[in-house]
Amino acid sequence: MAGERILVIGGPCAGKSTAWIHIAALCHKLKKDIKFYVLDSDNCAEEQSDGLPNVIAKVPECWEDYRNHLDVFVNKVRPQDWLIVDMMDTPWDMVQRWYVERILKKSLEDLQIEYRERLAKEGKKQGNALFSHMGSINPQYFAWSNKFLPRNPCNVLCTAPVTVVSDDGMFKDDAATLSIFLPCGVKHKGQSKLAHTFNSILLLAQPKMF
């Protein structure tokens, strides 16, 4: 039986990074034989989990770390365990940076500046410096994410910040993304097809303060 596949999205301080910690704490309290393997881009899992013995966290610092740590986790998880990726937009950013540095032999920042200068010379205002390279970047990303989504070897919970949904213009979101997120007005940051691999998406928000 396939495990859970949950995406938790929301703005700053909405509770995304603590959602899985509550589950881990409850499992420990109930003495459940369940481990939580965490790819922690924020470097806060150890502190926030307060030393829970069922939490094993790694802090990836580059795209190669994401690949290597995931391989180790996937070989260790059991069906009852949880794989946590907090935040899911970070590996998407990292794979793009890795590609630019390895293939184009320059920094992502330099590429973006060069692209903006070219747009200015051509009298254009909008564009994506990596659009023509997505045919090479996406396979790298999906070779990584397909190891746990959608054929998850255990329960999976990922988090991501949010950005505004676009239903017109050059950066209009695809129909599937609009069908999921347009009623909310926001979507996850990261790879655009990410949401389609989860069976539950939770949007967290802070209560309004008066």
mmCIF file of N, CA, C and O in Angstrom, residues 82-172:
data_model
loop_
_atom_site.group_PDB
_atom_site.id
_atom_site.type_symbol
_atom_site.label_atom_id
_atom_site.label_comp_id
_atom_site.label_asym_id
_atom_site.label_seq_id
_atom_site.Cartn_x
_atom_site.Cartn_y
_atom_site.Cartn_z
ATOM 1 N N TRP A 82 8.940 8.177 7.315
ATOM 2 C CA TRP A 82 8.608 9.422 6.618
ATOM 3 C C TRP A 82 9.868 10.011 6.007
ATOM 4 O O TRP A 82 10.914 10.069 6.660
ATOM 5 N N LEU A 83 9.753 10.457 4.766
ATOM 6 C CA LEU A 83 10.806 11.239 4.113
ATOM 7 C C LEU A 83 10.308 12.676 4.024
ATOM 8 O O LEU A 83 9.239 12.938 3.471
ATOM 9 N N ILE A 84 11.092 13.606 4.575
ATOM 10 C CA ILE A 84 10.718 15.013 4.627
ATOM 11 C C ILE A 84 11.679 15.831 3.765
ATOM 12 O O ILE A 84 12.903 15.689 3.900
ATOM 13 N N VAL A 85 11.138 16.671 2.890
ATOM 14 C CA VAL A 85 11.968 17.625 2.145
ATOM 15 C C VAL A 85 11.476 19.026 2.501
ATOM 16 O O VAL A 85 10.381 19.426 2.136
ATOM 17 N N ASP A 86 12.313 19.750 3.225
ATOM 18 C CA ASP A 86 11.936 21.068 3.743
ATOM 19 C C ASP A 86 13.073 22.047 3.406
ATOM 20 O O ASP A 86 14.108 22.006 4.031
ATOM 21 N N MET A 87 12.956 22.892 2.422
ATOM 22 C CA MET A 87 11.865 23.245 1.533
ATOM 23 C C MET A 87 12.105 22.642 0.134
ATOM 24 O O MET A 87 13.234 22.540 -0.312
ATOM 25 N N MET A 88 11.014 22.366 -0.580
ATOM 26 C CA MET A 88 11.115 21.707 -1.875
ATOM 27 C C MET A 88 11.538 22.651 -2.993
ATOM 28 O O MET A 88 11.965 22.194 -4.057
ATOM 29 N N ASP A 89 11.431 23.951 -2.786
ATOM 30 C CA ASP A 89 11.878 24.878 -3.826
ATOM 31 C C ASP A 89 13.399 24.996 -3.874
ATOM 32 O O ASP A 89 13.970 25.375 -4.904
ATOM 33 N N THR A 90 14.080 24.662 -2.780
ATOM 34 C CA THR A 90 15.533 24.813 -2.737
ATOM 35 C C THR A 90 16.257 23.876 -3.697
ATOM 36 O O THR A 90 17.164 24.318 -4.417
ATOM 37 N N PRO A 91 15.925 22.575 -3.757
ATOM 38 C CA PRO A 91 16.606 21.739 -4.754
ATOM 39 C C PRO A 91 16.349 22.189 -6.193
ATOM 40 O O PRO A 91 17.222 22.019 -7.055
ATOM 41 N N TRP A 92 15.182 22.784 -6.466
ATOM 42 C CA TRP A 92 14.917 23.312 -7.800
ATOM 43 C C TRP A 92 15.857 24.474 -8.108
ATOM 44 O O TRP A 92 16.402 24.575 -9.203
ATOM 45 N N ASP A 93 16.065 25.341 -7.136
ATOM 46 C CA ASP A 93 17.022 26.441 -7.313
ATOM 47 C C ASP A 93 18.448 25.903 -7.463
ATOM 48 O O ASP A 93 19.233 26.378 -8.285
ATOM 49 N N MET A 94 18.771 24.893 -6.678
ATOM 50 C CA MET A 94 20.133 24.350 -6.677
ATOM 51 C C MET A 94 20.476 23.654 -7.988
ATOM 52 O O MET A 94 21.608 23.757 -8.475
ATOM 53 N N VAL A 95 19.519 22.928 -8.576
ATOM 54 C CA VAL A 95 19.827 22.223 -9.823
ATOM 55 C C VAL A 95 20.050 23.218 -10.954
ATOM 56 O O VAL A 95 20.892 22.992 -11.839
ATOM 57 N N GLN A 96 19.341 24.341 -10.936
ATOM 58 C CA GLN A 96 19.570 25.368 -11.951
ATOM 59 C C GLN A 96 20.955 25.997 -11.791
ATOM 60 O O GLN A 96 21.679 26.215 -12.774
ATOM 61 N N ARG A 97 21.327 26.266 -10.556
ATOM 62 C CA ARG A 97 22.659 26.839 -10.302
ATOM 63 C C ARG A 97 23.746 25.853 -10.720
ATOM 64 O O ARG A 97 24.755 26.215 -11.332
ATOM 65 N N TRP A 98 23.553 24.580 -10.378
ATOM 66 C CA TRP A 98 24.511 23.531 -10.750
ATOM 67 C C TRP A 98 24.672 23.460 -12.265
ATOM 68 O O TRP A 98 25.792 23.367 -12.775
ATOM 69 N N TYR A 99 23.558 23.509 -12.989
ATOM 70 C CA TYR A 99 23.602 23.428 -14.454
ATOM 71 C C TYR A 99 24.361 24.607 -15.044
ATOM 72 O O TYR A 99 25.233 24.433 -15.907
ATOM 73 N N VAL A 100 24.057 25.817 -14.598
ATOM 74 C CA VAL A 100 24.706 27.016 -15.144
ATOM 75 C C VAL A 100 26.212 26.973 -14.891
ATOM 76 O O VAL A 100 27.015 27.270 -15.787
ATOM 77 N N GLU A 101 26.599 26.588 -13.682
ATOM 78 C CA GLU A 101 28.018 26.562 -13.347
ATOM 79 C C GLU A 101 28.758 25.454 -14.095
ATOM 80 O O GLU A 101 29.895 25.648 -14.532
ATOM 81 N N ARG A 102 28.107 24.322 -14.264
ATOM 82 C CA ARG A 102 28.783 23.185 -14.915
ATOM 83 C C ARG A 102 28.783 23.285 -16.431
ATOM 84 O O ARG A 102 29.795 23.025 -17.078
ATOM 85 N N ILE A 103 27.666 23.672 -17.017
ATOM 86 C CA ILE A 103 27.539 23.666 -18.478
ATOM 87 C C ILE A 103 27.895 25.018 -19.087
ATOM 88 O O ILE A 103 28.604 25.088 -20.107
ATOM 89 N N LEU A 104 27.439 26.094 -18.491
ATOM 90 C CA LEU A 104 27.681 27.418 -19.058
ATOM 91 C C LEU A 104 28.948 28.074 -18.513
ATOM 92 O O LEU A 104 29.344 29.141 -18.989
ATOM 93 N N LYS A 105 29.532 27.441 -17.486
ATOM 94 C CA LYS A 105 30.811 27.902 -16.923
ATOM 95 C C LYS A 105 30.747 29.333 -16.409
ATOM 96 O O LYS A 105 31.664 30.127 -16.602
ATOM 97 N N LYS A 106 29.647 29.677 -15.752
ATOM 98 C CA LYS A 106 29.509 31.001 -15.149
ATOM 99 C C LYS A 106 28.551 30.890 -13.976
ATOM 100 O O LYS A 106 27.881 29.860 -13.793
ATOM 101 N N SER A 107 28.481 31.928 -13.182
ATOM 102 C CA SER A 107 27.550 31.912 -12.053
ATOM 103 C C SER A 107 26.141 32.235 -12.542
ATOM 104 O O SER A 107 25.956 32.888 -13.579
ATOM 105 N N LEU A 108 25.148 31.794 -11.789
ATOM 106 C CA LEU A 108 23.764 32.094 -12.130
ATOM 107 C C LEU A 108 23.515 33.592 -12.082
ATOM 108 O O LEU A 108 22.783 34.133 -12.916
ATOM 109 N N GLU A 109 24.157 34.270 -11.144
ATOM 110 C CA GLU A 109 23.992 35.716 -11.034
ATOM 111 C C GLU A 109 24.515 36.439 -12.278
ATOM 112 O O GLU A 109 23.877 37.358 -12.798
ATOM 113 N N ASP A 110 25.687 36.005 -12.770
ATOM 114 C CA ASP A 110 26.253 36.621 -13.977
ATOM 115 C C ASP A 110 25.363 36.359 -15.188
ATOM 116 O O ASP A 110 25.163 37.248 -16.031
ATOM 117 N N LEU A 111 24.824 35.143 -15.279
ATOM 118 C CA LEU A 111 23.939 34.816 -16.398
ATOM 119 C C LEU A 111 22.711 35.722 -16.388
ATOM 120 O O LEU A 111 22.294 36.235 -17.437
ATOM 121 N N GLN A 112 22.132 35.929 -15.227
ATOM 122 C CA GLN A 112 20.930 36.753 -15.136
ATOM 123 C C GLN A 112 21.215 38.212 -15.497
ATOM 124 O O GLN A 112 20.404 38.860 -16.168
ATOM 125 N N ILE A 113 22.378 38.725 -15.064
ATOM 126 C CA ILE A 113 22.743 40.099 -15.413
ATOM 127 C C ILE A 113 22.946 40.237 -16.922
ATOM 128 O O ILE A 113 22.450 41.185 -17.554
ATOM 129 N N GLU A 114 23.643 39.288 -17.523
ATOM 130 C CA GLU A 114 23.864 39.320 -18.971
ATOM 131 C C GLU A 114 22.542 39.271 -19.721
ATOM 132 O O GLU A 114 22.350 39.967 -20.727
ATOM 133 N N TYR A 115 21.619 38.450 -19.220
ATOM 134 C CA TYR A 115 20.317 38.315 -19.879
ATOM 135 C C TYR A 115 19.506 39.601 -19.766
ATOM 136 O O TYR A 115 18.883 40.046 -20.734
ATOM 137 N N ARG A 116 19.536 40.230 -18.589
ATOM 138 C CA ARG A 116 18.807 41.481 -18.412
ATOM 139 C C ARG A 116 19.382 42.580 -19.305
ATOM 140 O O ARG A 116 18.639 43.405 -19.855
ATOM 141 N N GLU A 117 20.694 42.601 -19.454
ATOM 142 C CA GLU A 117 21.327 43.597 -20.327
ATOM 143 C C GLU A 117 20.896 43.385 -21.775
ATOM 144 O O GLU A 117 20.639 44.347 -22.507
ATOM 145 N N ARG A 118 20.796 42.118 -22.191
ATOM 146 C CA ARG A 118 20.363 41.831 -23.561
ATOM 147 C C ARG A 118 18.905 42.215 -23.782
ATOM 148 O O ARG A 118 18.544 42.759 -24.831
ATOM 149 N N LEU A 119 18.069 41.956 -22.783
ATOM 150 C CA LEU A 119 16.663 42.360 -22.891
ATOM 151 C C LEU A 119 16.549 43.877 -23.029
ATOM 152 O O LEU A 119 15.742 44.381 -23.820
ATOM 153 N N ALA A 120 17.367 44.604 -22.254
ATOM 154 C CA ALA A 120 17.314 46.061 -22.302
ATOM 155 C C ALA A 120 17.712 46.581 -23.685
ATOM 156 O O ALA A 120 17.094 47.508 -24.219
ATOM 157 N N LYS A 121 18.730 45.965 -24.279
ATOM 158 C CA LYS A 121 19.173 46.377 -25.609
ATOM 159 C C LYS A 121 18.104 46.101 -26.665
ATOM 160 O O LYS A 121 17.967 46.834 -27.642
ATOM 161 N N GLU A 122 17.330 45.022 -26.447
ATOM 162 C CA GLU A 122 16.293 44.642 -27.406
ATOM 163 C C GLU A 122 14.968 45.332 -27.106
ATOM 164 O O GLU A 122 13.974 45.106 -27.813
ATOM 165 N N GLY A 123 14.932 46.134 -26.050
ATOM 166 C CA GLY A 123 13.708 46.855 -25.702
ATOM 167 C C GLY A 123 12.640 45.974 -25.090
ATOM 168 O O GLY A 123 11.456 46.307 -25.133
ATOM 169 N N LYS A 124 13.044 44.851 -24.484
ATOM 170 C CA LYS A 124 12.087 43.949 -23.860
ATOM 171 C C LYS A 124 12.166 44.094 -22.345
ATOM 172 O O LYS A 124 13.195 44.471 -21.792
ATOM 173 N N LYS A 125 11.065 43.778 -21.675
ATOM 174 C CA LYS A 125 11.017 43.930 -20.227
ATOM 175 C C LYS A 125 10.997 42.609 -19.474
ATOM 176 O O LYS A 125 11.384 42.555 -18.310
ATOM 177 N N GLN A 126 10.505 41.535 -20.109
ATOM 178 C CA GLN A 126 10.347 40.281 -19.402
ATOM 179 C C GLN A 126 11.008 39.146 -20.165
ATOM 180 O O GLN A 126 11.177 39.192 -21.379
ATOM 181 N N GLY A 127 11.363 38.106 -19.404
ATOM 182 C CA GLY A 127 11.967 36.930 -20.008
ATOM 183 C C GLY A 127 12.550 36.032 -18.937
ATOM 184 O O GLY A 127 12.614 36.400 -17.761
ATOM 185 N N ASN A 128 12.965 34.868 -19.343
ATOM 186 C CA ASN A 128 13.558 33.890 -18.430
ATOM 187 C C ASN A 128 14.907 33.473 -18.991
ATOM 188 O O ASN A 128 14.991 32.885 -20.066
ATOM 189 N N ALA A 129 15.971 33.783 -18.256
ATOM 190 C CA ALA A 129 17.319 33.511 -18.744
ATOM 191 C C ALA A 129 17.571 32.032 -18.986
ATOM 192 O O ALA A 129 18.442 31.671 -19.783
ATOM 193 N N LEU A 130 16.819 31.162 -18.308
ATOM 194 C CA LEU A 130 17.054 29.718 -18.420
ATOM 195 C C LEU A 130 15.996 28.997 -19.243
ATOM 196 O O LEU A 130 16.014 27.770 -19.323
ATOM 197 N N PHE A 131 15.082 29.747 -19.869
ATOM 198 C CA PHE A 131 13.981 29.103 -20.591
ATOM 199 C C PHE A 131 14.475 28.096 -21.624
ATOM 200 O O PHE A 131 13.970 26.980 -21.724
ATOM 201 N N SER A 132 15.487 28.486 -22.414
ATOM 202 C CA SER A 132 15.978 27.605 -23.482
ATOM 203 C C SER A 132 16.766 26.414 -22.948
ATOM 204 O O SER A 132 17.095 25.498 -23.700
ATOM 205 N N HIS A 133 17.065 26.405 -21.640
ATOM 206 C CA HIS A 133 17.845 25.316 -21.045
ATOM 207 C C HIS A 133 16.987 24.340 -20.238
ATOM 208 O O HIS A 133 17.506 23.342 -19.731
ATOM 209 N N MET A 134 15.681 24.612 -20.122
ATOM 210 C CA MET A 134 14.842 23.764 -19.290
ATOM 211 C C MET A 134 14.763 22.325 -19.796
ATOM 212 O O MET A 134 14.535 21.395 -19.023
ATOM 213 N N GLY A 135 14.965 22.138 -21.093
ATOM 214 C CA GLY A 135 14.966 20.781 -21.637
ATOM 215 C C GLY A 135 16.096 19.931 -21.098
ATOM 216 O O GLY A 135 16.032 18.697 -21.137
ATOM 217 N N SER A 136 17.137 20.572 -20.567
ATOM 218 C CA SER A 136 18.247 19.850 -19.943
ATOM 219 C C SER A 136 18.152 19.854 -18.423
ATOM 220 O O SER A 136 18.573 18.893 -17.769
ATOM 221 N N ILE A 137 17.605 20.921 -17.854
ATOM 222 C CA ILE A 137 17.523 21.035 -16.396
ATOM 223 C C ILE A 137 16.431 20.138 -15.823
ATOM 224 O O ILE A 137 16.634 19.443 -14.819
ATOM 225 N N ASN A 138 15.255 20.123 -16.455
ATOM 226 C CA ASN A 138 14.141 19.332 -15.924
ATOM 227 C C ASN A 138 14.466 17.851 -15.774
ATOM 228 O O ASN A 138 14.125 17.250 -14.748
ATOM 229 N N PRO A 139 15.113 17.201 -16.761
ATOM 230 C CA PRO A 139 15.439 15.784 -16.577
ATOM 231 C C PRO A 139 16.341 15.524 -15.370
ATOM 232 O O PRO A 139 16.198 14.488 -14.700
ATOM 233 N N GLN A 140 17.258 16.451 -15.089
ATOM 234 C CA GLN A 140 18.110 16.297 -13.909
ATOM 235 C C GLN A 140 17.274 16.336 -12.632
ATOM 236 O O GLN A 140 17.448 15.521 -11.724
ATOM 237 N N TYR A 141 16.356 17.275 -12.595
ATOM 238 C CA TYR A 141 15.515 17.415 -11.407
ATOM 239 C C TYR A 141 14.606 16.207 -11.228
ATOM 240 O O TYR A 141 14.483 15.653 -10.123
ATOM 241 N N PHE A 142 13.962 15.776 -12.316
ATOM 242 C CA PHE A 142 13.011 14.672 -12.194
ATOM 243 C C PHE A 142 13.711 13.332 -11.951
ATOM 244 O O PHE A 142 13.119 12.436 -11.340
ATOM 245 N N ALA A 143 14.953 13.188 -12.404
ATOM 246 C CA ALA A 143 15.703 11.976 -12.071
ATOM 247 C C ALA A 143 15.893 11.869 -10.562
ATOM 248 O O ALA A 143 15.941 10.765 -9.999
ATOM 249 N N TRP A 144 15.978 13.022 -9.910
ATOM 250 C CA TRP A 144 16.087 13.063 -8.449
ATOM 251 C C TRP A 144 14.726 12.868 -7.779
ATOM 252 O O TRP A 144 14.554 11.978 -6.943
ATOM 253 N N SER A 145 13.738 13.679 -8.161
ATOM 254 C CA SER A 145 12.445 13.644 -7.471
ATOM 255 C C SER A 145 11.684 12.341 -7.731
ATOM 256 O O SER A 145 10.899 11.912 -6.874
ATOM 257 N N ASN A 146 11.916 11.701 -8.877
ATOM 258 C CA ASN A 146 11.201 10.454 -9.181
ATOM 259 C C ASN A 146 11.601 9.302 -8.268
ATOM 260 O O ASN A 146 10.935 8.257 -8.255
ATOM 261 N N LYS A 147 12.649 9.487 -7.489
ATOM 262 C CA LYS A 147 13.052 8.444 -6.543
ATOM 263 C C LYS A 147 12.110 8.368 -5.346
ATOM 264 O O LYS A 147 12.105 7.381 -4.621
ATOM 265 N N PHE A 148 11.313 9.432 -5.148
ATOM 266 C CA PHE A 148 10.355 9.384 -4.037
ATOM 267 C C PHE A 148 8.975 9.922 -4.399
ATOM 268 O O PHE A 148 8.053 9.858 -3.584
ATOM 269 N N LEU A 149 8.796 10.461 -5.595
ATOM 270 C CA LEU A 149 7.499 10.943 -6.076
ATOM 271 C C LEU A 149 7.329 10.557 -7.546
ATOM 272 O O LEU A 149 8.242 10.786 -8.331
ATOM 273 N N PRO A 150 6.202 10.011 -7.954
ATOM 274 C CA PRO A 150 5.044 9.649 -7.134
ATOM 275 C C PRO A 150 5.108 8.235 -6.550
ATOM 276 O O PRO A 150 4.271 7.869 -5.748
ATOM 277 N N ARG A 151 6.104 7.424 -6.963
ATOM 278 C CA ARG A 151 6.205 6.053 -6.434
ATOM 279 C C ARG A 151 7.001 6.085 -5.135
ATOM 280 O O ARG A 151 8.138 5.632 -5.074
ATOM 281 N N ASN A 152 6.383 6.590 -4.099
ATOM 282 C CA ASN A 152 7.079 6.809 -2.842
ATOM 283 C C ASN A 152 7.354 5.502 -2.116
ATOM 284 O O ASN A 152 6.466 4.663 -1.954
ATOM 285 N N PRO A 153 8.595 5.331 -1.625
ATOM 286 C CA PRO A 153 8.947 4.114 -0.886
ATOM 287 C C PRO A 153 8.466 4.149 0.562
ATOM 288 O O PRO A 153 8.580 3.166 1.283
ATOM 289 N N CYS A 154 7.928 5.306 0.987
ATOM 290 C CA CYS A 154 7.454 5.494 2.358
ATOM 291 C C CYS A 154 6.495 6.678 2.349
ATOM 292 O O CYS A 154 6.109 7.159 1.280
ATOM 293 N N ASN A 155 6.117 7.153 3.509
ATOM 294 C CA ASN A 155 5.333 8.385 3.576
ATOM 295 C C ASN A 155 6.236 9.569 3.224
ATOM 296 O O ASN A 155 7.398 9.615 3.617
ATOM 297 N N VAL A 156 5.680 10.536 2.483
ATOM 298 C CA VAL A 156 6.458 11.692 2.036
ATOM 299 C C VAL A 156 5.715 12.969 2.419
ATOM 300 O O VAL A 156 4.510 13.097 2.184
ATOM 301 N N LEU A 157 6.454 13.904 3.019
ATOM 302 C CA LEU A 157 5.904 15.233 3.303
ATOM 303 C C LEU A 157 6.931 16.267 2.863
ATOM 304 O O LEU A 157 8.081 16.235 3.296
ATOM 305 N N CYS A 158 6.517 17.139 1.979
ATOM 306 C CA CYS A 158 7.384 18.209 1.490
ATOM 307 C C CYS A 158 6.757 19.554 1.815
ATOM 308 O O CYS A 158 5.537 19.676 1.902
ATOM 309 N N THR A 159 7.604 20.561 1.974
ATOM 310 C CA THR A 159 7.116 21.907 2.225
ATOM 311 C C THR A 159 7.618 22.835 1.121
ATOM 312 O O THR A 159 8.599 22.550 0.448
ATOM 313 N N ALA A 160 6.925 23.949 0.961
ATOM 314 C CA ALA A 160 7.342 24.954 -0.021
ATOM 315 C C ALA A 160 6.701 26.293 0.320
ATOM 316 O O ALA A 160 5.561 26.334 0.797
ATOM 317 N N PRO A 161 7.416 27.389 0.082
ATOM 318 C CA PRO A 161 6.803 28.714 0.214
ATOM 319 C C PRO A 161 5.846 28.956 -0.947
ATOM 320 O O PRO A 161 5.766 28.131 -1.875
ATOM 321 N N VAL A 162 5.154 30.075 -0.924
ATOM 322 C CA VAL A 162 4.148 30.347 -1.947
ATOM 323 C C VAL A 162 4.522 31.576 -2.760
ATOM 324 O O VAL A 162 5.299 32.427 -2.344
ATOM 325 N N THR A 163 3.941 31.626 -3.958
ATOM 326 C CA THR A 163 4.040 32.787 -4.832
ATOM 327 C C THR A 163 2.682 32.974 -5.500
ATOM 328 O O THR A 163 1.818 32.087 -5.428
ATOM 329 N N VAL A 164 2.487 34.099 -6.150
ATOM 330 C CA VAL A 164 1.180 34.429 -6.720
ATOM 331 C C VAL A 164 0.916 33.603 -7.980
ATOM 332 O O VAL A 164 1.808 33.391 -8.804
ATOM 333 N N VAL A 165 -0.306 33.123 -8.122
ATOM 334 C CA VAL A 165 -0.735 32.432 -9.335
ATOM 335 C C VAL A 165 -0.918 33.449 -10.460
ATOM 336 O O VAL A 165 -1.445 34.545 -10.238
ATOM 337 N N SER A 166 -0.480 33.099 -11.664
ATOM 338 C CA SER A 166 -0.641 33.988 -12.819
ATOM 339 C C SER A 166 -1.556 33.336 -13.848
ATOM 340 O O SER A 166 -1.272 32.234 -14.322
ATOM 341 N N ASP A 167 -2.651 34.025 -14.181
ATOM 342 C CA ASP A 167 -3.575 33.469 -15.165
ATOM 343 C C ASP A 167 -3.575 34.242 -16.477
ATOM 344 O O ASP A 167 -4.466 34.074 -17.314
ATOM 345 N N ASP A 168 -2.567 35.105 -16.682
ATOM 346 C CA ASP A 168 -2.434 35.780 -17.972
ATOM 347 C C ASP A 168 -0.989 36.261 -18.141
ATOM 348 O O ASP A 168 -0.166 36.154 -17.235
ATOM 349 N N GLY A 169 -0.680 36.755 -19.318
ATOM 350 C CA GLY A 169 0.648 37.293 -19.585
ATOM 351 C C GLY A 169 1.674 36.236 -19.965
ATOM 352 O O GLY A 169 1.357 35.051 -20.128
ATOM 353 N N MET A 170 2.923 36.668 -20.078
ATOM 354 C CA MET A 170 4.011 35.793 -20.508
ATOM 355 C C MET A 170 4.238 34.629 -19.548
ATOM 356 O O MET A 170 4.605 33.531 -19.956
ATOM 357 N N PHE A 171 4.028 34.862 -18.249
ATOM 358 C CA PHE A 171 4.303 33.842 -17.250
ATOM 359 C C PHE A 171 3.020 33.182 -16.740
ATOM 360 O O PHE A 171 2.948 32.762 -15.584
ATOM 361 N N LYS A 172 2.036 33.072 -17.606
ATOM 362 C CA LYS A 172 0.782 32.414 -17.240
ATOM 363 C C LYS A 172 1.047 30.961 -16.872
ATOM 364 O O LYS A 172 1.771 30.236 -17.553
#
